[in-house]
Coordinates of C-alpha atoms in Angstrom, one line a residue:
Chain A
M1 CA 0.0 0.0 0.0
S2 CA 1.6 3.3 -1.0
A3 CA 1.0 6.8 0.2
N4 CA 0.1 8.2 -3.1
T5 CA -2.8 5.9 -4.1
A6 CA -5.1 8.1 -5.9
T7 CA -8.5 7.4 -4.4
A8 CA -9.4 6.3 -0.9
P9 CA -12.2 3.8 -0.3
A10 CA -14.7 5.7 1.7
K11 CA -15.7 2.6 3.7
A12 CA -13.8 0.3 5.9
L13 CA -12.1 -2.9 4.8
P14 CA -13.7 -5.9 6.5
P15 CA -15.0 -7.6 3.3
R16 CA -11.5 -7.9 1.8
V17 CA -10.1 -9.7 4.8
A18 CA -13.0 -12.2 4.7
L19 CA -12.4 -12.8 1.0
R20 CA -8.8 -13.8 1.6
T21 CA -9.9 -16.2 4.2
W22 CA -12.5 -17.7 1.9
V23 CA -10.0 -18.1 -0.9
A24 CA -7.7 -19.9 1.5
I25 CA -10.4 -22.2 2.6
A26 CA -11.3 -22.9 -1.0
L27 CA -7.6 -23.7 -1.7
F28 CA -7.4 -26.0 1.2
A29 CA -10.6 -27.8 0.1
G30 CA -9.1 -28.1 -3.4
F31 CA -5.9 -29.6 -2.0
A32 CA -7.9 -32.0 0.1
L33 CA -9.6 -33.3 -3.1
V34 CA -6.3 -33.8 -5.0
P35 CA -5.9 -37.5 -3.9
V36 CA -9.5 -38.2 -5.3
L37 CA -8.5 -36.5 -8.6
A38 CA -5.2 -38.4 -8.7
G39 CA -7.2 -41.7 -8.2
L40 CA -9.7 -40.8 -11.0
I41 CA -7.0 -40.0 -13.6
D42 CA -4.7 -42.6 -12.2
D43 CA -1.7 -40.3 -11.9
P44 CA 0.2 -41.1 -8.7
F45 CA 2.7 -38.4 -9.6
L46 CA 0.0 -35.7 -9.0
L47 CA 0.1 -36.5 -5.3
V48 CA 3.8 -36.1 -5.2
T49 CA 3.5 -32.7 -6.9
A50 CA 0.7 -31.7 -4.6
T51 CA 2.7 -32.6 -1.5
R52 CA 5.7 -30.5 -2.7
I53 CA 3.3 -27.6 -3.3
V54 CA 1.9 -27.9 0.2
V55 CA 5.3 -28.0 1.7
F56 CA 6.6 -25.0 -0.2
A57 CA 3.4 -23.2 0.6
I58 CA 4.3 -23.5 4.3
A59 CA 7.8 -22.1 3.6
A60 CA 6.5 -19.3 1.4
M61 CA 3.9 -18.3 4.0
A62 CA 6.5 -18.3 6.7
L63 CA 8.7 -16.0 4.6
D64 CA 5.8 -13.7 3.7
L65 CA 5.2 -13.3 7.4
I66 CA 8.5 -11.3 7.7
L67 CA 9.0 -10.2 4.1
G68 CA 5.4 -9.0 3.5
Y69 CA 4.3 -8.0 7.0
G70 CA 7.6 -7.0 8.4
A71 CA 9.5 -5.7 5.4
M72 CA 12.4 -8.0 6.2
V73 CA 13.6 -9.4 3.0
S74 CA 15.4 -12.6 4.1
F75 CA 17.5 -14.0 1.3
G76 CA 18.7 -16.9 3.5
H77 CA 15.5 -18.6 4.3
A78 CA 16.4 -21.9 2.6
A79 CA 18.7 -22.4 5.6
Y80 CA 15.7 -23.3 7.7
L81 CA 14.4 -25.7 5.1
G82 CA 17.8 -27.4 5.3
I83 CA 17.9 -27.4 9.1
G84 CA 14.5 -29.1 9.1
A85 CA 15.6 -31.6 6.5
Y86 CA 18.8 -32.4 8.3
A87 CA 17.0 -32.8 11.6
V88 CA 15.3 -35.7 10.0
A89 CA 18.4 -37.2 8.4
I90 CA 20.8 -36.8 11.4
L91 CA 18.3 -37.9 14.1
S92 CA 17.3 -40.9 11.9
A93 CA 20.9 -41.8 11.5
Y94 CA 21.1 -42.1 15.3
G95 CA 18.0 -44.2 15.4
I96 CA 15.6 -41.5 16.5
T97 CA 12.8 -41.7 13.9
D98 CA 9.9 -40.1 15.6
L99 CA 8.3 -37.2 13.7
G100 CA 7.5 -35.3 16.8
L101 CA 11.2 -35.3 17.9
H102 CA 12.3 -34.4 14.4
L103 CA 10.0 -31.4 14.4
L104 CA 11.1 -30.4 17.9
A105 CA 14.8 -30.6 17.0
A106 CA 14.2 -28.7 13.8
V107 CA 12.2 -25.9 15.5
M108 CA 14.7 -25.6 18.4
V109 CA 17.8 -25.5 16.2
S110 CA 16.1 -23.0 13.9
A111 CA 15.0 -20.8 16.7
V112 CA 18.6 -20.6 18.0
F113 CA 20.0 -20.0 14.5
A114 CA 17.3 -17.4 13.7
A115 CA 17.8 -15.6 17.0
I116 CA 21.6 -15.3 16.5
T117 CA 21.6 -14.5 12.8
G118 CA 18.5 -12.3 13.0
G119 CA 19.8 -10.5 16.0
I120 CA 22.9 -9.5 13.9
S121 CA 21.0 -9.0 10.6
L122 CA 18.4 -6.7 12.1
R123 CA 21.1 -4.2 12.9
T124 CA 21.0 -3.4 9.2
R125 CA 18.2 -2.6 6.8
G126 CA 17.4 -2.6 3.2
V127 CA 20.0 -4.1 0.8
Y128 CA 22.4 -4.7 3.7
F129 CA 19.8 -6.9 5.4
I130 CA 19.3 -8.9 2.3
M131 CA 23.0 -9.4 1.9
I132 CA 23.7 -10.3 5.5
T133 CA 20.9 -12.9 5.6
L134 CA 22.2 -14.3 2.3
A135 CA 25.7 -14.6 3.9
F136 CA 24.3 -16.4 6.9
G137 CA 22.3 -18.7 4.6
Q138 CA 25.4 -19.6 2.7
M139 CA 27.3 -20.2 5.9
A140 CA 24.7 -22.8 6.8
Y141 CA 24.9 -24.2 3.3
F142 CA 28.7 -24.7 3.4
F143 CA 28.5 -26.1 6.9
F144 CA 26.4 -29.0 5.6
V145 CA 28.6 -29.3 2.5
S146 CA 31.5 -29.9 4.8
L147 CA 29.6 -32.3 7.0
S148 CA 31.0 -35.4 5.4
A149 CA 29.6 -37.8 8.0
F150 CA 26.2 -37.0 6.5
G151 CA 27.1 -37.1 2.8
G152 CA 28.7 -33.7 2.5
D153 CA 28.1 -32.2 -0.9
D154 CA 26.2 -35.3 -2.2
G155 CA 23.7 -35.4 0.6
M156 CA 22.2 -38.6 1.8
T157 CA 19.3 -40.8 1.1
L158 CA 17.0 -41.5 4.0
G159 CA 16.4 -45.2 4.8
R160 CA 12.9 -44.4 5.7
R161 CA 10.5 -41.6 6.6
S162 CA 9.8 -40.3 10.1
T163 CA 7.6 -42.5 12.2
V164 CA 4.5 -41.5 14.1
F165 CA 4.1 -43.2 17.5
G166 CA 6.5 -45.8 16.3
Q167 CA 4.4 -46.6 13.3
P168 CA 5.7 -46.0 9.7
L169 CA 2.5 -44.2 8.7
L170 CA 4.2 -41.6 6.5
E171 CA 5.5 -44.3 4.2
D172 CA 2.1 -44.0 2.5
N173 CA 2.2 -41.0 0.2
L174 CA -1.4 -40.3 0.9
V175 CA -0.9 -40.1 4.6
L176 CA 2.2 -37.9 4.2
F177 CA 0.1 -35.6 1.9
Y178 CA -2.6 -35.1 4.4
V179 CA -0.2 -34.6 7.3
A180 CA 1.5 -31.9 5.3
L181 CA -1.8 -30.3 4.5
G182 CA -2.8 -30.4 8.1
F183 CA 0.4 -28.5 9.0
L184 CA -0.4 -26.0 6.2
V185 CA -3.9 -25.4 7.5
A186 CA -2.8 -25.1 11.2
L187 CA 0.1 -22.8 10.4
Y188 CA -2.1 -20.7 8.2
A189 CA -4.6 -20.3 11.0
F190 CA -1.7 -19.4 13.4
S191 CA -0.2 -16.9 11.0
A192 CA -3.6 -15.3 10.2
A193 CA -4.2 -14.8 13.9
L194 CA -0.7 -13.5 14.3
V195 CA -0.9 -10.8 11.7
R196 CA -4.2 -9.5 13.2
S197 CA -2.9 -9.5 16.8
R198 CA -1.4 -6.7 18.7
F199 CA 2.0 -8.2 17.8
G200 CA 1.2 -8.3 14.1
R201 CA 0.0 -4.7 14.1
V202 CA 3.3 -3.6 15.6
L203 CA 5.1 -5.6 12.9
T204 CA 3.1 -4.0 10.0
G205 CA 3.3 -0.6 11.6
T206 CA 7.1 -0.8 11.6
R207 CA 7.0 -1.8 7.9
E208 CA 4.8 1.3 7.2
N209 CA 6.9 3.8 9.2
R210 CA 9.6 2.9 11.6
I211 CA 10.3 6.4 13.0
R212 CA 6.6 6.9 13.6
M213 CA 6.5 3.7 15.6
Q214 CA 9.4 4.8 17.7
A215 CA 7.7 8.2 18.2
I216 CA 4.7 6.6 19.7
G217 CA 6.8 4.4 22.1
F218 CA 7.7 1.2 20.3
A219 CA 11.2 -0.2 20.0
P220 CA 10.9 -2.2 16.8
F221 CA 13.8 -4.6 17.4
P222 CA 12.3 -7.2 19.8
Y223 CA 9.2 -7.4 17.7
Q224 CA 11.1 -7.9 14.4
L225 CA 13.4 -10.4 16.0
T226 CA 10.5 -12.4 17.4
A227 CA 8.8 -12.5 14.0
F228 CA 12.1 -13.5 12.4
V229 CA 12.4 -16.4 14.8
I230 CA 8.8 -17.5 14.3
S231 CA 9.3 -17.4 10.6
G232 CA 12.5 -19.5 10.7
C233 CA 10.8 -22.1 12.9
M234 CA 7.8 -22.4 10.6
T235 CA 10.1 -22.8 7.6
S236 CA 12.0 -25.6 9.3
V237 CA 8.6 -27.5 9.7
A238 CA 8.5 -27.4 5.9
G239 CA 12.0 -28.7 5.8
V240 CA 11.1 -31.7 7.9
L241 CA 8.2 -32.5 5.6
L242 CA 10.3 -31.9 2.5
A243 CA 12.9 -34.5 3.7
N244 CA 10.2 -37.0 4.2
Q245 CA 8.6 -36.3 0.8
S246 CA 11.9 -36.7 -1.1
E247 CA 13.4 -39.3 1.2
F248 CA 16.7 -37.5 0.6
V249 CA 18.5 -34.5 2.0
S250 CA 21.3 -32.5 0.6
P251 CA 22.9 -29.1 1.1
A252 CA 21.2 -28.1 -2.2
F253 CA 18.0 -27.7 0.0
M254 CA 19.6 -24.6 1.5
N255 CA 21.4 -23.2 -1.4
W256 CA 20.8 -19.5 -2.1
H257 CA 18.9 -20.4 -5.3
R258 CA 16.3 -22.0 -3.0
S259 CA 16.1 -18.9 -0.9
G260 CA 15.5 -16.9 -4.1
E261 CA 12.8 -19.3 -5.2
L262 CA 11.0 -18.8 -1.9
I263 CA 11.1 -15.0 -2.5
V264 CA 9.8 -15.6 -6.0
M265 CA 6.8 -17.5 -4.6
V266 CA 6.0 -14.7 -2.3
V267 CA 6.2 -12.1 -5.0
L268 CA 4.1 -14.2 -7.4
G269 CA 1.4 -14.5 -4.8
G270 CA 1.5 -10.9 -3.8
I271 CA 3.6 -9.6 -0.9
G272 CA 2.0 -9.3 2.5
N273 CA -0.8 -11.8 1.9
L274 CA -0.8 -15.2 3.4
T275 CA -3.3 -16.7 1.0
G276 CA -1.2 -15.2 -1.8
A277 CA 1.9 -17.0 -0.6
I278 CA 0.1 -20.3 -0.9
G279 CA -1.0 -19.4 -4.4
G280 CA 2.5 -18.3 -5.3
A281 CA 4.0 -21.6 -4.3
M282 CA 1.4 -23.4 -6.3
I283 CA 1.9 -21.3 -9.4
A284 CA 5.7 -21.4 -9.2
L285 CA 5.9 -25.2 -8.8
L286 CA 3.2 -26.0 -11.4
L287 CA 4.8 -23.6 -13.9
E288 CA 8.2 -25.2 -13.3
D289 CA 6.8 -28.7 -13.9
W290 CA 4.9 -27.6 -17.0
L291 CA 7.6 -25.6 -18.6
S292 CA 10.3 -28.2 -17.9
L293 CA 8.1 -30.7 -19.9
L294 CA 8.1 -28.3 -22.8
T295 CA 11.7 -27.3 -23.0
R296 CA 15.1 -27.8 -21.4
H297 CA 15.5 -24.0 -21.2
W298 CA 12.4 -23.6 -19.0
R299 CA 14.2 -21.3 -16.6
L300 CA 14.4 -18.7 -19.3
F301 CA 10.6 -18.7 -19.8
F302 CA 10.1 -18.8 -16.0
G303 CA 12.2 -15.7 -15.7
L304 CA 10.2 -14.0 -18.5
F305 CA 7.0 -14.8 -16.7
L306 CA 8.4 -13.3 -13.5
V307 CA 9.4 -10.1 -15.3
L308 CA 5.9 -9.9 -16.7
V309 CA 4.2 -10.3 -13.3
V310 CA 6.4 -7.7 -11.7
L311 CA 5.8 -5.2 -14.5
Y312 CA 2.1 -5.7 -15.1
A313 CA 0.8 -7.2 -11.9
P314 CA 3.1 -5.9 -9.1
G315 CA 0.6 -7.1 -6.5
G316 CA 1.1 -10.7 -7.7
V317 CA -2.0 -12.9 -8.2
T318 CA -3.8 -11.4 -5.3
G319 CA -3.2 -7.9 -6.7
L320 CA -4.5 -9.1 -10.0
I321 CA -7.7 -10.5 -8.5
R322 CA -8.3 -7.3 -6.5
R323 CA -7.8 -5.2 -9.7
I324 CA -10.3 -7.4 -11.7
R325 CA -12.8 -7.0 -8.9
G326 CA -12.3 -3.2 -9.2
G327 CA -10.6 -2.5 -5.9
P328 CA -7.5 -0.5 -5.4
P329 CA -4.3 -2.3 -6.7
Chain B
M1 CA 9.7 30.1 38.3
S2 CA 8.7 26.8 39.8
D3 CA 10.6 23.6 38.8
P4 CA 10.6 23.4 35.0
L5 CA 9.1 20.3 33.4
L6 CA 11.9 20.4 30.8
S7 CA 15.3 21.8 31.4
V8 CA 18.0 22.0 28.7
R9 CA 21.5 22.9 29.6
H10 CA 24.5 23.6 27.3
L11 CA 23.2 21.5 24.5
C12 CA 25.5 21.2 21.5
K13 CA 25.1 19.4 18.2
A14 CA 27.3 20.0 15.2
Y15 CA 27.3 18.6 11.7
G16 CA 31.0 18.9 10.7
A17 CA 31.9 22.5 11.2
L18 CA 28.3 23.7 11.3
K19 CA 27.0 24.2 14.9
V20 CA 23.3 23.5 14.6
T21 CA 22.8 23.7 18.3
D22 CA 25.3 25.9 20.0
D23 CA 25.5 25.8 23.8
L24 CA 21.7 26.1 24.1
S25 CA 19.9 26.3 27.4
L26 CA 16.2 26.4 27.8
D27 CA 13.5 26.0 30.5
V28 CA 9.9 25.0 29.8
A29 CA 7.6 25.4 32.9
T30 CA 4.9 22.9 33.6
G31 CA 1.6 24.0 32.0
E32 CA 3.0 26.7 29.7
L33 CA 2.9 26.9 26.0
H34 CA 6.4 27.7 25.0
A35 CA 6.9 28.8 21.4
I36 CA 10.3 28.6 19.7
I37 CA 10.7 30.9 16.7
G38 CA 13.5 31.7 14.5
P39 CA 14.5 32.1 10.8
N40 CA 14.9 29.1 8.5
G41 CA 18.0 27.1 9.3
A42 CA 18.1 28.3 12.9
G43 CA 18.1 24.7 14.1
K44 CA 14.5 24.4 15.4
T45 CA 13.8 21.0 14.1
T46 CA 17.2 19.7 15.2
L47 CA 16.4 21.0 18.6
I48 CA 13.0 19.2 18.7
S49 CA 14.7 16.0 17.4
Q50 CA 17.1 16.2 20.3
L51 CA 14.4 16.9 22.8
S52 CA 12.3 13.9 21.6
G53 CA 15.4 11.6 21.4
Q54 CA 15.5 11.0 17.7
L55 CA 18.9 12.7 17.6
R56 CA 21.6 12.4 20.2
P57 CA 23.3 15.7 21.2
D58 CA 27.1 15.9 21.1
S59 CA 27.1 17.3 24.6
G60 CA 24.9 19.0 27.2
R61 CA 22.1 17.7 29.3
I62 CA 18.3 17.4 29.1
D63 CA 16.2 17.0 32.3
Y64 CA 12.6 16.1 32.1
G65 CA 10.3 15.9 35.1
G66 CA 13.4 16.1 37.4
R67 CA 15.4 13.3 35.8
D68 CA 18.2 13.2 33.3
I69 CA 16.9 11.8 30.0
T70 CA 19.8 12.8 27.8
R71 CA 20.6 9.2 27.0
L72 CA 17.1 7.8 26.7
K73 CA 15.9 6.7 23.3
M74 CA 12.9 8.2 21.6
H75 CA 10.5 5.3 22.5
E76 CA 11.6 5.4 26.1
R77 CA 10.9 9.2 26.4
V78 CA 7.5 8.6 25.0
R79 CA 6.8 6.2 27.9
H80 CA 7.6 9.0 30.2
G81 CA 4.9 11.1 28.6
M82 CA 6.7 13.0 25.9
A83 CA 5.2 13.1 22.4
R84 CA 6.0 14.9 19.2
S85 CA 4.5 15.7 15.8
F86 CA 6.7 15.9 12.8
Q87 CA 7.3 18.8 10.5
I88 CA 7.1 16.4 7.5
T89 CA 4.0 14.3 7.9
S90 CA 4.9 10.9 9.5
I91 CA 2.0 8.5 9.6
L92 CA 1.3 4.8 8.8
P93 CA 0.0 5.3 5.3
G94 CA -1.5 1.9 4.7
F95 CA -3.4 1.9 8.0
T96 CA -6.8 3.5 8.5
V97 CA -7.0 6.7 10.5
L98 CA -8.4 4.8 13.4
E99 CA -5.6 2.2 13.3
N100 CA -3.0 4.9 13.2
V101 CA -4.3 6.3 16.5
A102 CA -5.2 2.9 18.0
M103 CA -1.5 1.9 17.5
A104 CA -0.5 4.8 19.7
V105 CA -3.0 3.8 22.4
Q106 CA -1.7 0.2 22.2
A107 CA 1.8 1.5 22.9
R108 CA 0.8 2.6 26.4
S109 CA -1.8 0.0 27.2
G110 CA -0.5 -3.4 28.1
S111 CA 1.9 -5.7 26.3
S112 CA 2.1 -5.9 22.6
F113 CA 3.6 -9.3 22.7
R114 CA 0.2 -10.8 22.3
F115 CA -0.1 -13.1 19.4
F116 CA -3.8 -13.9 19.4
G117 CA -6.9 -11.9 19.4
A118 CA -7.6 -9.3 16.7
A119 CA -6.2 -5.9 17.8
A120 CA -8.7 -4.2 15.5
R121 CA -11.6 -5.5 17.7
E122 CA -10.1 -4.4 21.0
R123 CA -12.6 -2.0 22.6
V124 CA -10.1 -0.4 24.9
L125 CA -7.9 0.6 22.0
N126 CA -10.6 1.8 19.6
D127 CA -12.5 3.8 22.2
A128 CA -9.5 5.7 23.3
A129 CA -8.5 6.3 19.7
M130 CA -11.9 7.6 18.8
D131 CA -11.7 10.0 21.7
A132 CA -8.4 11.4 20.4
L133 CA -9.9 11.6 16.9
A134 CA -12.9 13.4 18.1
E135 CA -10.7 16.1 19.7
V136 CA -9.0 16.9 16.4
G137 CA -12.3 16.5 14.5
L138 CA -11.4 13.4 12.4
D139 CA -13.8 11.0 14.0
D140 CA -16.1 11.0 11.0
R141 CA -13.3 9.8 8.8
A142 CA -11.9 7.1 11.2
H143 CA -12.2 4.2 8.7
R144 CA -10.5 5.9 5.8
I145 CA -7.0 4.8 4.7
A146 CA -4.7 7.4 6.0
G147 CA -2.2 7.6 3.1
P148 CA -4.3 9.2 0.4
M149 CA -5.9 11.8 2.7
S150 CA -5.3 15.6 2.4
H151 CA -2.3 17.3 3.9
G152 CA -4.5 19.1 6.4
E153 CA -6.1 15.8 7.5
H154 CA -2.6 14.4 7.9
R155 CA -1.7 17.2 10.2
Q156 CA -4.8 16.6 12.3
L157 CA -4.0 12.9 12.4
E158 CA -0.5 13.5 13.6
I159 CA -1.8 15.5 16.5
A160 CA -4.4 12.9 17.3
V161 CA -1.7 10.2 17.4
A162 CA 0.4 12.4 19.7
L163 CA -2.6 13.0 22.0
A164 CA -3.3 9.3 22.1
T165 CA 0.0 8.7 23.9
K166 CA -1.4 10.9 26.7
P167 CA 1.6 13.2 26.8
R168 CA 2.6 15.5 29.6
L169 CA 4.8 17.3 27.2
L170 CA 3.8 17.7 23.6
L171 CA 6.4 18.9 21.0
L172 CA 4.8 20.3 17.9
D173 CA 7.1 20.9 14.9
E174 CA 5.3 23.4 12.6
P175 CA 1.9 21.8 13.0
L176 CA 0.3 24.4 10.8
A177 CA 2.8 24.1 7.9
G178 CA 0.9 23.8 4.7
T179 CA -2.6 24.1 6.2
G180 CA -4.8 27.1 5.5
G181 CA -8.1 28.7 6.3
E182 CA -10.5 26.7 8.3
E183 CA -8.1 23.8 8.9
A184 CA -5.5 26.1 10.5
E185 CA -8.2 27.8 12.6
N186 CA -9.4 24.5 13.9
L187 CA -5.9 23.5 14.8
V188 CA -5.3 26.8 16.6
A189 CA -8.5 26.3 18.5
L190 CA -7.4 22.8 19.4
F191 CA -4.0 24.1 20.7
R192 CA -5.8 26.6 22.9
K193 CA -7.8 23.8 24.4
L194 CA -4.8 21.6 24.9
K195 CA -2.9 24.4 26.7
A196 CA -5.2 23.9 29.7
R197 CA -4.1 20.3 30.3
T198 CA -0.6 19.7 28.9
T199 CA 2.7 21.5 28.5
L200 CA 3.4 22.4 24.9
V201 CA 6.5 23.3 23.0
L202 CA 5.5 24.8 19.7
I203 CA 7.6 25.6 16.7
E204 CA 5.7 27.7 14.3
H205 CA 6.3 30.3 11.5
D206 CA 2.9 32.0 11.8
M207 CA 3.7 34.9 14.1
Q208 CA 0.1 35.8 14.6
V209 CA -0.6 32.4 16.0
V210 CA 2.6 32.3 18.1
F211 CA 1.9 35.7 19.7
A212 CA -1.7 34.8 20.3
L213 CA -1.1 31.4 21.9
A214 CA 2.3 31.4 23.6
D215 CA 2.9 32.0 27.3
R216 CA 6.5 32.4 26.6
I217 CA 8.6 32.6 23.5
S218 CA 12.3 31.8 22.8
V219 CA 14.0 33.1 19.8
L220 CA 16.5 30.8 18.2
V221 CA 19.1 32.1 15.8
Y222 CA 22.0 30.1 14.5
G223 CA 21.6 27.4 17.1
R224 CA 21.5 29.9 20.1
I225 CA 18.6 31.3 22.1
V226 CA 19.0 35.0 21.7
A227 CA 16.0 36.0 23.7
S228 CA 13.4 34.4 25.9
G229 CA 10.4 35.9 27.5
T230 CA 6.7 36.7 27.4
P231 CA 5.2 37.7 24.0
D232 CA 5.3 41.4 25.1
E233 CA 8.9 41.2 26.1
I234 CA 9.9 39.5 22.8
R235 CA 8.0 42.0 20.8
S236 CA 9.8 44.9 22.3
D237 CA 13.3 43.3 22.4
P238 CA 15.5 45.3 20.1
A239 CA 17.9 42.4 19.4
V240 CA 15.0 40.2 18.3
R241 CA 13.6 42.9 16.1
E242 CA 16.9 43.3 14.4
A243 CA 17.7 39.6 14.1
Y244 CA 14.4 38.3 13.0
L245 CA 11.1 39.9 13.7
G246 CA 11.5 43.1 11.8
E247 CA 11.1 41.6 8.4
E248 CA 8.3 39.1 9.3
T249 CA 5.8 40.9 11.4
T250 CA 3.2 43.1 9.8

């Protein structure tokens, strides 16, 4: 939202908020029906794709929480995907296979990593913040590259997926999909509550005007850091699920390309919109799948698509929908 | 004079060789409206920024309510009851008018580390915000997005936000800049009302307003206070007339 929007809506905004939520609910319902569709057209690969979309939707949503609502452009968020994935791989290697423990370890390590790197990164702003988060992300990447006990550069294949109460339930792709979807819905509900809470309002207020927030008595740092940590922890949940989906972990999960892809998803969906981030993840992954079927040079066309979106639909998909409905962009 | 609410001693701030605040001392008594006037570039906004904590002085001391606040940050000073408005409009453009003010109420009412419960539905916040909006006459536009509103409305909103922090000391940096006619009249009427319950430091170019409202006036020239006194004293001060007033009063 910019200061120089030409016309102001005379009335309040409540309907728009509700619309977003409805779209999200529709998306979740659509996801829930994917296995039925996959059964009908007898395409087991559809379920795999859908699981990846759901997992990346969690990560994109987590990133949007700080990028969109807090104006903190983290270019190192793939590190948390990697931390989550390696939590599964490393604990499993030591015979701890429980999903709950994997999640707990992922979230705890991510919280510590986010608190330290965020605490340092938040001393800077703008481009410097982007660069310093990138640097920390790459440090995490090279740490796992050099971790030869766990495959180093090559990564390692997981013997099996995480267990739930000792049962290998997640070995079934269908169960894994619904577990991932469950996490997406729960984390969406959590995030939606967060951005509307007092805490969320301080976060968005700081995005809008930092000096103004200080002038009414807020110190932005503790709020921003807390949001940064929450976002990192959420992303690591996606990492745990990603490792289970691919049954393989490698440092490539936390490479800076991956961080860039997460930002692309947020931008495609429309910055500062949780539902949009889910849509952005969906579009990015489907487009990638589709374009890579057509040509080996699919990245070129993907790039072209991104340029077009940024130029002609700067609000991403959600901005486009809003414009079609006749609201302000 | 009784114990001043705000007491500034030997304040200095320089940008390179340029002394923007030059050994400045100033007292603001509880309950008074203290105007600071001076030609462009005299260092008025720099002074306000140091009083509010946005800028740190190079040396000198600021006491407020009997305690040294020289090293307190802006947000800490606000918690002690000091609020400011900005010369260049500073609002949350994407928020509604009500949300802008409710944000300020939230800053002084309870913890903001609350992750659940919609802030927009908190009665305590909205009611206090509406009171502040009613005072500046913006309550009928509470649900408009603040960014695209008129300049005059932004000025009103700035003051509502400052009021919502329940200040004991209100620092107003050219609140009338860019407003005219009825808008300006309404704001002047508001300041007159505020005088009764809070201490005000006012920077303003409109001499008519300053002389009509101020209990005391300090004249700032090249970072120094050259004169300080009641409007009558200032009007008849030959040094002031020469340095500043002569060309601007009618």
